[in-house]
Amino acid sequence: MQRDRGHGWDGELLDLDAYLARVGYDGERAPTLAALRGLHRAHVTSIPFENFAAVLGEPVALDLPSLQEKLVRGRRGGYCFEHAVLFAAALERLGFGATGLSGRVTLGAGTANPQTHALLAVRAADDERLWLCDVGFGSGPLEPVEIRDGAEADFDGWRFRMERRTGALGADEWWLHQRKEGRWQDRHTFALTPASPKDWLMGSHYVATHPRSPFVRRLYAQTFCAARHQALDATTWTTYLPDGTATERKIEADALGRVLAEEFGIELDAASLARLRDGLDSA
């Protein structure tokens, strides 16, 4: 039977060895829950979040060869759609069942935002539960969170909780909460409605090109690990710790290249770096 390429992840095109080396994963190559947890943690802590292509007005490609060239070989990062497609291809290659989902970022605002966040619902061969894999948000979680009402997870002090609510027309809405400053803050919401790579392509186009998208107006970069979450928003560099404390500092435009390379692990060519610096100077 011919495969429906509109819903697959092109895992056969993935240079699996190069990807696993990029994320530093050397565990088993089998569709087990242990492997899913290990691979999720490896991806989240190795490939940074960044939106520089959108800021520079460059195309954001979601085909697997382009993603491999940028995120794997090019030592760059990306935003949620890029991360999710690359991770889905790796999961598919290893034999997992991975279904795309589209989420609405809320961050406690309570507003109905557009579906501009890419997520994955994944099952392992040795476990019947359904797991949310959110590798492209920039601030974790380190490992998958079970899609079950009331499910809680604590990953090295970073805490998350899943909640099911009844939405319009009686449909289930799933909400991922993160523990921040002593309280639960809703981070995003999603439904268990499959999203194909083509659906994500439309969402990514909006995020990368619409004049009202925050991603086209100023640069963002994030790295996340068990010890800390680092975020660069234009010239504001903030370090968050699992206990909720944060340290904020400002950087000068001429320090951008050094900070990105040393603190965020992002390598930029000279021309792109110069254009980003110019944007910081004019902001």
PDB file of C-alpha atoms in Angstrom:
ATOM      1  CA  MET A   1       0.000   0.000   0.000  1.00  0.00           C
ATOM      2  CA  GLN A   2       1.280   3.453  -0.850  1.00  0.00           C
ATOM      3  CA  ARG A   3       2.003   5.585   2.213  1.00  0.00           C
ATOM      4  CA  ASP A   4       0.009   8.768   2.716  1.00  0.00           C
ATOM      5  CA  ARG A   5       2.859  11.258   2.612  1.00  0.00           C
ATOM      6  CA  GLY A   6       0.544  14.026   3.760  1.00  0.00           C
ATOM      7  CA  HIS A   7       0.436  12.588   7.285  1.00  0.00           C
ATOM      8  CA  GLY A   8       3.869  10.976   7.624  1.00  0.00           C
ATOM      9  CA  TRP A   9       7.049  12.577   8.941  1.00  0.00           C
ATOM     10  CA  ASP A  10       9.567  11.424   6.305  1.00  0.00           C
ATOM     11  CA  GLY A  11      11.525   9.539   8.940  1.00  0.00           C
ATOM     12  CA  GLU A  12      13.271   7.528   6.223  1.00  0.00           C
ATOM     13  CA  LEU A  13      15.006  10.746   5.115  1.00  0.00           C
ATOM     14  CA  LEU A  14      16.492  11.397   8.541  1.00  0.00           C
ATOM     15  CA  ASP A  15      20.213  10.920   9.114  1.00  0.00           C
ATOM     16  CA  LEU A  16      19.511   9.209  12.421  1.00  0.00           C
ATOM     17  CA  ASP A  17      23.133   8.917  13.510  1.00  0.00           C
ATOM     18  CA  ALA A  18      23.736  12.632  12.920  1.00  0.00           C
ATOM     19  CA  TYR A  19      20.548  13.608  14.767  1.00  0.00           C
ATOM     20  CA  LEU A  20      21.311  11.411  17.777  1.00  0.00           C
ATOM     21  CA  ALA A  21      24.858  12.775  17.912  1.00  0.00           C
ATOM     22  CA  ARG A  22      23.469  16.330  17.782  1.00  0.00           C
ATOM     23  CA  VAL A  23      21.234  15.741  20.804  1.00  0.00           C
ATOM     24  CA  GLY A  24      23.728  13.555  22.631  1.00  0.00           C
ATOM     25  CA  TYR A  25      21.475  10.504  22.884  1.00  0.00           C
ATOM     26  CA  ASP A  26      23.158   7.100  23.147  1.00  0.00           C
ATOM     27  CA  GLY A  27      20.315   5.014  24.576  1.00  0.00           C
ATOM     28  CA  GLU A  28      18.345   2.199  23.023  1.00  0.00           C
ATOM     29  CA  ARG A  29      16.947   2.649  19.532  1.00  0.00           C
ATOM     30  CA  ALA A  30      13.556   1.092  20.131  1.00  0.00           C
ATOM     31  CA  PRO A  31      10.018   2.498  20.561  1.00  0.00           C
ATOM     32  CA  THR A  32       9.968   2.090  24.355  1.00  0.00           C
ATOM     33  CA  LEU A  33       8.821   4.538  26.989  1.00  0.00           C
ATOM     34  CA  ALA A  34      12.332   4.733  28.416  1.00  0.00           C
ATOM     35  CA  ALA A  35      13.710   5.652  24.996  1.00  0.00           C
ATOM     36  CA  LEU A  36      10.970   8.262  24.499  1.00  0.00           C
ATOM     37  CA  ARG A  37      11.814   9.904  27.797  1.00  0.00           C
ATOM     38  CA  GLY A  38      15.524   9.857  27.100  1.00  0.00           C
ATOM     39  CA  LEU A  39      15.176  11.172  23.567  1.00  0.00           C
ATOM     40  CA  HIS A  40      12.781  13.942  24.629  1.00  0.00           C
ATOM     41  CA  ARG A  41      15.169  15.120  27.345  1.00  0.00           C
ATOM     42  CA  ALA A  42      18.130  14.959  24.961  1.00  0.00           C
ATOM     43  CA  HIS A  43      16.371  17.020  22.285  1.00  0.00           C
ATOM     44  CA  VAL A  44      15.041  19.682  24.657  1.00  0.00           C
ATOM     45  CA  THR A  45      18.409  20.214  26.335  1.00  0.00           C
ATOM     46  CA  SER A  46      20.500  20.228  23.146  1.00  0.00           C
ATOM     47  CA  ILE A  47      18.739  22.136  20.365  1.00  0.00           C
ATOM     48  CA  PRO A  48      17.867  25.733  21.300  1.00  0.00           C
ATOM     49  CA  PHE A  49      14.753  27.694  20.525  1.00  0.00           C
ATOM     50  CA  GLU A  50      15.231  30.715  18.230  1.00  0.00           C
ATOM     51  CA  ASN A  51      13.254  32.737  15.698  1.00  0.00           C
ATOM     52  CA  PHE A  52      16.053  34.464  13.808  1.00  0.00           C
ATOM     53  CA  ALA A  53      14.910  33.439  10.325  1.00  0.00           C
ATOM     54  CA  ALA A  54      11.544  35.135  10.880  1.00  0.00           C
ATOM     55  CA  VAL A  55      13.201  38.289  12.212  1.00  0.00           C
ATOM     56  CA  LEU A  56      15.504  38.395   9.181  1.00  0.00           C
ATOM     57  CA  GLY A  57      12.633  37.848   6.749  1.00  0.00           C
ATOM     58  CA  GLU A  58      14.027  34.500   5.589  1.00  0.00           C
ATOM     59  CA  PRO A  59      11.882  31.472   4.683  1.00  0.00           C
ATOM     60  CA  VAL A  60      11.285  28.958   7.481  1.00  0.00           C
ATOM     61  CA  ALA A  61      11.368  25.585   5.737  1.00  0.00           C
ATOM     62  CA  LEU A  62       9.725  22.562   7.351  1.00  0.00           C
ATOM     63  CA  ASP A  63      10.928  19.883   4.935  1.00  0.00           C
ATOM     64  CA  LEU A  64      13.213  17.388   6.623  1.00  0.00           C
ATOM     65  CA  PRO A  65      16.361  17.988   4.506  1.00  0.00           C
ATOM     66  CA  SER A  66      16.210  21.713   5.311  1.00  0.00           C
ATOM     67  CA  LEU A  67      15.619  21.058   9.011  1.00  0.00           C
ATOM     68  CA  GLN A  68      18.545  18.667   9.173  1.00  0.00           C
ATOM     69  CA  GLU A  69      20.805  21.188   7.471  1.00  0.00           C
ATOM     70  CA  LYS A  70      19.794  23.958   9.878  1.00  0.00           C
ATOM     71  CA  LEU A  71      19.185  22.318  13.262  1.00  0.00           C
ATOM     72  CA  VAL A  72      21.461  19.286  13.015  1.00  0.00           C
ATOM     73  CA  ARG A  73      24.409  20.132  10.786  1.00  0.00           C
ATOM     74  CA  GLY A  74      24.189  23.926  11.030  1.00  0.00           C
ATOM     75  CA  ARG A  75      24.160  24.011  14.860  1.00  0.00           C
ATOM     76  CA  ARG A  76      21.189  26.374  14.802  1.00  0.00           C
ATOM     77  CA  GLY A  77      17.930  26.299  16.694  1.00  0.00           C
ATOM     78  CA  GLY A  78      14.355  26.841  15.600  1.00  0.00           C
ATOM     79  CA  TYR A  79      10.838  27.443  16.828  1.00  0.00           C
ATOM     80  CA  CYS A  80       8.128  24.918  17.682  1.00  0.00           C
ATOM     81  CA  PHE A  81       7.182  23.797  14.171  1.00  0.00           C
ATOM     82  CA  GLU A  82      10.787  23.099  13.255  1.00  0.00           C
ATOM     83  CA  HIS A  83      11.505  21.222  16.475  1.00  0.00           C
ATOM     84  CA  ALA A  84       8.311  19.166  16.299  1.00  0.00           C
ATOM     85  CA  VAL A  85       8.808  18.038  12.690  1.00  0.00           C
ATOM     86  CA  LEU A  86      12.413  16.995  13.341  1.00  0.00           C
ATOM     87  CA  PHE A  87      11.483  15.152  16.539  1.00  0.00           C
ATOM     88  CA  ALA A  88       8.517  13.453  14.862  1.00  0.00           C
ATOM     89  CA  ALA A  89      10.791  12.194  12.078  1.00  0.00           C
ATOM     90  CA  ALA A  90      13.156  10.704  14.653  1.00  0.00           C
ATOM     91  CA  LEU A  91      10.273   9.044  16.485  1.00  0.00           C
ATOM     92  CA  GLU A  92       8.861   7.653  13.259  1.00  0.00           C
ATOM     93  CA  ARG A  93      12.266   6.297  12.297  1.00  0.00           C
ATOM     94  CA  LEU A  94      12.497   4.504  15.651  1.00  0.00           C
ATOM     95  CA  GLY A  95       9.031   2.966  15.332  1.00  0.00           C
ATOM     96  CA  PHE A  96       6.914   5.215  17.571  1.00  0.00           C
ATOM     97  CA  GLY A  97       3.384   6.279  16.741  1.00  0.00           C
ATOM     98  CA  ALA A  98       3.465  10.098  16.680  1.00  0.00           C
ATOM     99  CA  THR A  99       0.479  12.311  15.869  1.00  0.00           C
ATOM    100  CA  GLY A 100       0.739  16.053  15.326  1.00  0.00           C
ATOM    101  CA  LEU A 101      -1.420  18.432  17.381  1.00  0.00           C
ATOM    102  CA  SER A 102      -1.930  22.192  17.228  1.00  0.00           C
ATOM    103  CA  GLY A 103      -2.055  24.235  20.419  1.00  0.00           C
ATOM    104  CA  ARG A 104      -3.013  27.730  21.528  1.00  0.00           C
ATOM    105  CA  VAL A 105      -0.459  29.478  23.751  1.00  0.00           C
ATOM    106  CA  THR A 106      -2.175  31.127  26.736  1.00  0.00           C
ATOM    107  CA  LEU A 107       0.462  31.876  29.426  1.00  0.00           C
ATOM    108  CA  GLY A 108      -2.254  32.661  31.933  1.00  0.00           C
ATOM    109  CA  ALA A 109      -3.890  35.311  29.765  1.00  0.00           C
ATOM    110  CA  GLY A 110      -7.193  33.480  29.326  1.00  0.00           C
ATOM    111  CA  THR A 111      -7.529  34.660  25.718  1.00  0.00           C
ATOM    112  CA  ALA A 112      -8.417  32.592  22.646  1.00  0.00           C
ATOM    113  CA  ASN A 113      -5.187  32.815  20.683  1.00  0.00           C
ATOM    114  CA  PRO A 114      -4.701  31.213  17.255  1.00  0.00           C
ATOM    115  CA  GLN A 115      -3.319  27.704  16.936  1.00  0.00           C
ATOM    116  CA  THR A 116       0.343  28.571  16.530  1.00  0.00           C
ATOM    117  CA  HIS A 117       2.040  25.914  18.667  1.00  0.00           C
ATOM    118  CA  ALA A 118       3.107  22.481  17.412  1.00  0.00           C
ATOM    119  CA  LEU A 119       2.865  19.465  19.718  1.00  0.00           C
ATOM    120  CA  LEU A 120       2.984  15.681  19.430  1.00  0.00           C
ATOM    121  CA  ALA A 121       0.858  12.941  20.980  1.00  0.00           C
ATOM    122  CA  VAL A 122       2.965   9.791  21.191  1.00  0.00           C
ATOM    123  CA  ARG A 123       2.519   6.168  22.196  1.00  0.00           C
ATOM    124  CA  ALA A 124       5.314   3.760  23.033  1.00  0.00           C
ATOM    125  CA  ALA A 125       5.234   0.093  22.099  1.00  0.00           C
ATOM    126  CA  ASP A 126       5.538  -1.057  25.710  1.00  0.00           C
ATOM    127  CA  ASP A 127       3.085   1.375  27.324  1.00  0.00           C
ATOM    128  CA  GLU A 128      -0.612   1.994  26.614  1.00  0.00           C
ATOM    129  CA  ARG A 129      -0.704   5.584  27.840  1.00  0.00           C
ATOM    130  CA  LEU A 130      -0.759   8.645  25.570  1.00  0.00           C
ATOM    131  CA  TRP A 131       2.054  11.135  26.089  1.00  0.00           C
ATOM    132  CA  LEU A 132       2.394  14.815  25.208  1.00  0.00           C
ATOM    133  CA  CYS A 133       5.770  15.616  23.666  1.00  0.00           C
ATOM    134  CA  ASP A 134       6.409  19.360  23.679  1.00  0.00           C
ATOM    135  CA  VAL A 135       9.986  19.793  22.476  1.00  0.00           C
ATOM    136  CA  GLY A 136       9.634  23.188  20.804  1.00  0.00           C
ATOM    137  CA  PHE A 137       8.342  25.580  23.466  1.00  0.00           C
ATOM    138  CA  GLY A 138      11.769  26.601  24.680  1.00  0.00           C
ATOM    139  CA  SER A 139      11.187  26.024  28.395  1.00  0.00           C
ATOM    140  CA  GLY A 140      10.533  22.312  28.675  1.00  0.00           C
ATOM    141  CA  PRO A 141       9.169  20.053  29.878  1.00  0.00           C
ATOM    142  CA  LEU A 142      12.262  17.883  29.994  1.00  0.00           C
ATOM    143  CA  GLU A 143      10.270  14.710  29.348  1.00  0.00           C
ATOM    144  CA  PRO A 144       6.816  13.739  28.046  1.00  0.00           C
ATOM    145  CA  VAL A 145       3.758  14.480  30.194  1.00  0.00           C
ATOM    146  CA  GLU A 146       0.917  11.971  30.294  1.00  0.00           C
ATOM    147  CA  ILE A 147      -2.272  13.194  28.637  1.00  0.00           C
ATOM    148  CA  ARG A 148      -4.555  12.384  31.545  1.00  0.00           C
ATOM    149  CA  ASP A 149      -6.723  14.670  33.634  1.00  0.00           C
ATOM    150  CA  GLY A 150      -4.836  15.571  36.806  1.00  0.00           C
ATOM    151  CA  ALA A 151      -1.537  14.029  35.727  1.00  0.00           C
ATOM    152  CA  GLU A 152       1.412  15.776  37.368  1.00  0.00           C
ATOM    153  CA  ALA A 153       5.103  15.540  36.598  1.00  0.00           C
ATOM    154  CA  ASP A 154       8.195  16.846  38.369  1.00  0.00           C
ATOM    155  CA  PHE A 155      11.340  16.901  36.262  1.00  0.00           C
ATOM    156  CA  ASP A 156      14.271  17.986  38.425  1.00  0.00           C
ATOM    157  CA  GLY A 157      12.155  20.635  40.114  1.00  0.00           C
ATOM    158  CA  TRP A 158      10.334  21.813  36.972  1.00  0.00           C
ATOM    159  CA  ARG A 159       6.679  20.929  37.622  1.00  0.00           C
ATOM    160  CA  PHE A 160       3.835  20.427  35.151  1.00  0.00           C
ATOM    161  CA  ARG A 161       0.178  19.406  35.383  1.00  0.00           C
ATOM    162  CA  MET A 162      -2.363  18.289  32.803  1.00  0.00           C
ATOM    163  CA  GLU A 163      -6.025  19.294  33.024  1.00  0.00           C
ATOM    164  CA  ARG A 164      -9.042  18.314  30.925  1.00  0.00           C
ATOM    165  CA  ARG A 165     -11.882  20.799  30.481  1.00  0.00           C
ATOM    166  CA  THR A 166     -15.108  20.689  28.520  1.00  0.00           C
ATOM    167  CA  GLY A 167     -14.958  23.074  25.605  1.00  0.00           C
ATOM    168  CA  ALA A 168     -17.317  24.199  22.874  1.00  0.00           C
ATOM    169  CA  LEU A 169     -19.790  21.578  21.608  1.00  0.00           C
ATOM    170  CA  GLY A 170     -18.782  19.353  24.505  1.00  0.00           C
ATOM    171  CA  ALA A 171     -15.325  18.622  23.112  1.00  0.00           C
ATOM    172  CA  ASP A 172     -12.412  17.951  25.433  1.00  0.00           C
ATOM    173  CA  GLU A 173      -9.841  20.696  25.860  1.00  0.00           C
ATOM    174  CA  TRP A 174      -6.480  19.752  27.350  1.00  0.00           C
ATOM    175  CA  TRP A 175      -4.482  22.343  29.278  1.00  0.00           C
ATOM    176  CA  LEU A 176      -0.826  22.089  30.208  1.00  0.00           C
ATOM    177  CA  HIS A 177       0.055  24.030  33.376  1.00  0.00           C
ATOM    178  CA  GLN A 178       3.491  24.897  34.689  1.00  0.00           C
ATOM    179  CA  ARG A 179       4.278  25.676  38.320  1.00  0.00           C
ATOM    180  CA  LYS A 180       5.597  29.223  38.538  1.00  0.00           C
ATOM    181  CA  GLU A 181       6.067  31.501  41.535  1.00  0.00           C
ATOM    182  CA  GLY A 182       4.127  29.179  43.806  1.00  0.00           C
ATOM    183  CA  ARG A 183       1.085  28.764  41.574  1.00  0.00           C
ATOM    184  CA  TRP A 184      -0.058  26.820  38.521  1.00  0.00           C
ATOM    185  CA  GLN A 185      -0.059  28.879  35.325  1.00  0.00           C
ATOM    186  CA  ASP A 186      -1.784  27.584  32.205  1.00  0.00           C
ATOM    187  CA  ARG A 187       0.760  27.484  29.399  1.00  0.00           C
ATOM    188  CA  HIS A 188      -1.180  26.256  26.393  1.00  0.00           C
ATOM    189  CA  THR A 189      -4.282  24.354  25.420  1.00  0.00           C
ATOM    190  CA  PHE A 190      -4.911  21.788  22.703  1.00  0.00           C
ATOM    191  CA  ALA A 191      -7.426  19.229  21.479  1.00  0.00           C
ATOM    192  CA  LEU A 192      -6.751  15.661  20.401  1.00  0.00           C
ATOM    193  CA  THR A 193      -7.429  16.557  16.776  1.00  0.00           C
ATOM    194  CA  PRO A 194      -4.692  15.286  14.456  1.00  0.00           C
ATOM    195  CA  ALA A 195      -2.709  17.967  12.637  1.00  0.00           C
ATOM    196  CA  SER A 196      -0.816  17.031   9.487  1.00  0.00           C
ATOM    197  CA  PRO A 197       2.503  18.514   8.363  1.00  0.00           C
ATOM    198  CA  LYS A 198       0.502  20.630   5.904  1.00  0.00           C
ATOM    199  CA  ASP A 199      -1.548  22.086   8.772  1.00  0.00           C
ATOM    200  CA  TRP A 200       1.653  23.024  10.553  1.00  0.00           C
ATOM    201  CA  LEU A 201       2.998  24.607   7.374  1.00  0.00           C
ATOM    202  CA  MET A 202       0.088  27.056   7.415  1.00  0.00           C
ATOM    203  CA  GLY A 203       0.567  27.876  11.092  1.00  0.00           C
ATOM    204  CA  SER A 204       4.298  28.343  10.625  1.00  0.00           C
ATOM    205  CA  HIS A 205       3.740  30.687   7.687  1.00  0.00           C
ATOM    206  CA  TYR A 206       1.549  32.916   9.843  1.00  0.00           C
ATOM    207  CA  VAL A 207       4.047  32.957  12.715  1.00  0.00           C
ATOM    208  CA  ALA A 208       7.000  33.721  10.435  1.00  0.00           C
ATOM    209  CA  THR A 209       5.438  36.339   8.161  1.00  0.00           C
ATOM    210  CA  HIS A 210       2.358  38.055   9.619  1.00  0.00           C
ATOM    211  CA  PRO A 211       3.145  41.640  10.674  1.00  0.00           C
ATOM    212  CA  ARG A 212       1.305  41.137  13.979  1.00  0.00           C
ATOM    213  CA  SER A 213       3.285  38.039  14.875  1.00  0.00           C
ATOM    214  CA  PRO A 214       5.722  38.809  17.718  1.00  0.00           C
ATOM    215  CA  PHE A 215       8.263  36.545  16.045  1.00  0.00           C
ATOM    216  CA  VAL A 216       8.841  38.904  13.138  1.00  0.00           C
ATOM    217  CA  ARG A 217       9.382  41.976  15.321  1.00  0.00           C
ATOM    218  CA  ARG A 218      12.175  41.018  17.720  1.00  0.00           C
ATOM    219  CA  LEU A 219      14.528  38.134  18.336  1.00  0.00           C
ATOM    220  CA  TYR A 220      13.988  35.388  20.878  1.00  0.00           C
ATOM    221  CA  ALA A 221      16.324  32.619  21.953  1.00  0.00           C
ATOM    222  CA  GLN A 222      15.971  30.031  24.700  1.00  0.00           C
ATOM    223  CA  THR A 223      17.850  27.099  26.155  1.00  0.00           C
ATOM    224  CA  PHE A 224      16.549  24.721  28.782  1.00  0.00           C
ATOM    225  CA  CYS A 225      18.085  22.059  30.995  1.00  0.00           C
ATOM    226  CA  ALA A 226      17.577  20.592  34.451  1.00  0.00           C
ATOM    227  CA  ALA A 227      19.554  23.367  36.117  1.00  0.00           C
ATOM    228  CA  ARG A 228      18.188  26.475  34.395  1.00  0.00           C
ATOM    229  CA  HIS A 229      16.108  28.072  31.664  1.00  0.00           C
ATOM    230  CA  GLN A 230      17.734  30.914  29.767  1.00  0.00           C
ATOM    231  CA  ALA A 231      15.771  33.340  27.601  1.00  0.00           C
ATOM    232  CA  LEU A 232      16.955  36.200  25.410  1.00  0.00           C
ATOM    233  CA  ASP A 233      14.225  38.667  24.409  1.00  0.00           C
ATOM    234  CA  ALA A 234      15.856  41.327  22.219  1.00  0.00           C
ATOM    235  CA  THR A 235      18.512  42.689  24.617  1.00  0.00           C
ATOM    236  CA  THR A 236      17.021  41.262  27.842  1.00  0.00           C
ATOM    237  CA  TRP A 237      18.739  38.074  28.988  1.00  0.00           C
ATOM    238  CA  THR A 238      16.971  36.247  31.826  1.00  0.00           C
ATOM    239  CA  THR A 239      18.019  33.118  33.698  1.00  0.00           C
ATOM    240  CA  TYR A 240      15.270  31.203  35.522  1.00  0.00           C
ATOM    241  CA  LEU A 241      15.884  28.493  38.127  1.00  0.00           C
ATOM    242  CA  PRO A 242      13.565  25.620  39.119  1.00  0.00           C
ATOM    243  CA  ASP A 243      12.854  27.276  42.490  1.00  0.00           C
ATOM    244  CA  GLY A 244      11.257  30.228  40.689  1.00  0.00           C
ATOM    245  CA  THR A 245      14.070  32.738  41.128  1.00  0.00           C
ATOM    246  CA  ALA A 246      15.231  34.726  38.126  1.00  0.00           C
ATOM    247  CA  THR A 247      18.163  36.945  37.206  1.00  0.00           C
ATOM    248  CA  GLU A 248      17.790  39.577  34.494  1.00  0.00           C
ATOM    249  CA  ARG A 249      20.480  41.519  32.678  1.00  0.00           C
ATOM    250  CA  LYS A 250      20.827  43.664  29.569  1.00  0.00           C
ATOM    251  CA  ILE A 251      23.305  43.004  26.779  1.00  0.00           C
ATOM    252  CA  GLU A 252      24.797  45.399  24.276  1.00  0.00           C
ATOM    253  CA  ALA A 253      24.327  44.732  20.573  1.00  0.00           C
ATOM    254  CA  ASP A 254      28.036  44.078  20.054  1.00  0.00           C
ATOM    255  CA  ALA A 255      27.883  41.255  22.638  1.00  0.00           C
ATOM    256  CA  LEU A 256      25.121  39.390  20.809  1.00  0.00           C
ATOM    257  CA  GLY A 257      27.361  36.969  18.921  1.00  0.00           C
ATOM    258  CA  ARG A 258      29.336  35.990  22.000  1.00  0.00           C
ATOM    259  CA  VAL A 259      26.239  35.487  24.159  1.00  0.00           C
ATOM    260  CA  LEU A 260      24.494  33.405  21.522  1.00  0.00           C
ATOM    261  CA  ALA A 261      27.546  31.200  20.977  1.00  0.00           C
ATOM    262  CA  GLU A 262      28.671  30.787  24.586  1.00  0.00           C
ATOM    263  CA  GLU A 263      25.359  30.759  26.449  1.00  0.00           C
ATOM    264  CA  PHE A 264      22.804  29.547  23.887  1.00  0.00           C
ATOM    265  CA  GLY A 265      24.927  27.328  21.651  1.00  0.00           C
ATOM    266  CA  ILE A 266      23.783  29.103  18.476  1.00  0.00           C
ATOM    267  CA  GLU A 267      26.257  29.637  15.656  1.00  0.00           C
ATOM    268  CA  LEU A 268      25.409  32.389  13.166  1.00  0.00           C
ATOM    269  CA  ASP A 269      27.146  33.449   9.978  1.00  0.00           C
ATOM    270  CA  ALA A 270      28.654  36.924   9.999  1.00  0.00           C
ATOM    271  CA  ALA A 271      26.052  38.473   7.700  1.00  0.00           C
ATOM    272  CA  SER A 272      23.069  37.239   9.739  1.00  0.00           C
ATOM    273  CA  LEU A 273      24.690  38.316  12.991  1.00  0.00           C
ATOM    274  CA  ALA A 274      25.344  41.801  11.611  1.00  0.00           C
ATOM    275  CA  ARG A 275      21.712  42.189  10.535  1.00  0.00           C
ATOM    276  CA  LEU A 276      20.448  41.074  13.946  1.00  0.00           C
ATOM    277  CA  ARG A 277      22.805  43.505  15.660  1.00  0.00           C
ATOM    278  CA  ASP A 278      21.533  46.315  13.441  1.00  0.00           C
ATOM    279  CA  GLY A 279      17.992  45.474  14.488  1.00  0.00           C
ATOM    280  CA  LEU A 280      18.957  45.672  18.172  1.00  0.00           C
ATOM    281  CA  ASP A 281      20.658  49.011  17.664  1.00  0.00           C
ATOM    282  CA  SER A 282      17.574  50.476  15.975  1.00  0.00           C
ATOM    283  CA  ALA A 283      15.048  49.063  18.449  1.00  0.00           C
TER     284      ALA A 283
END
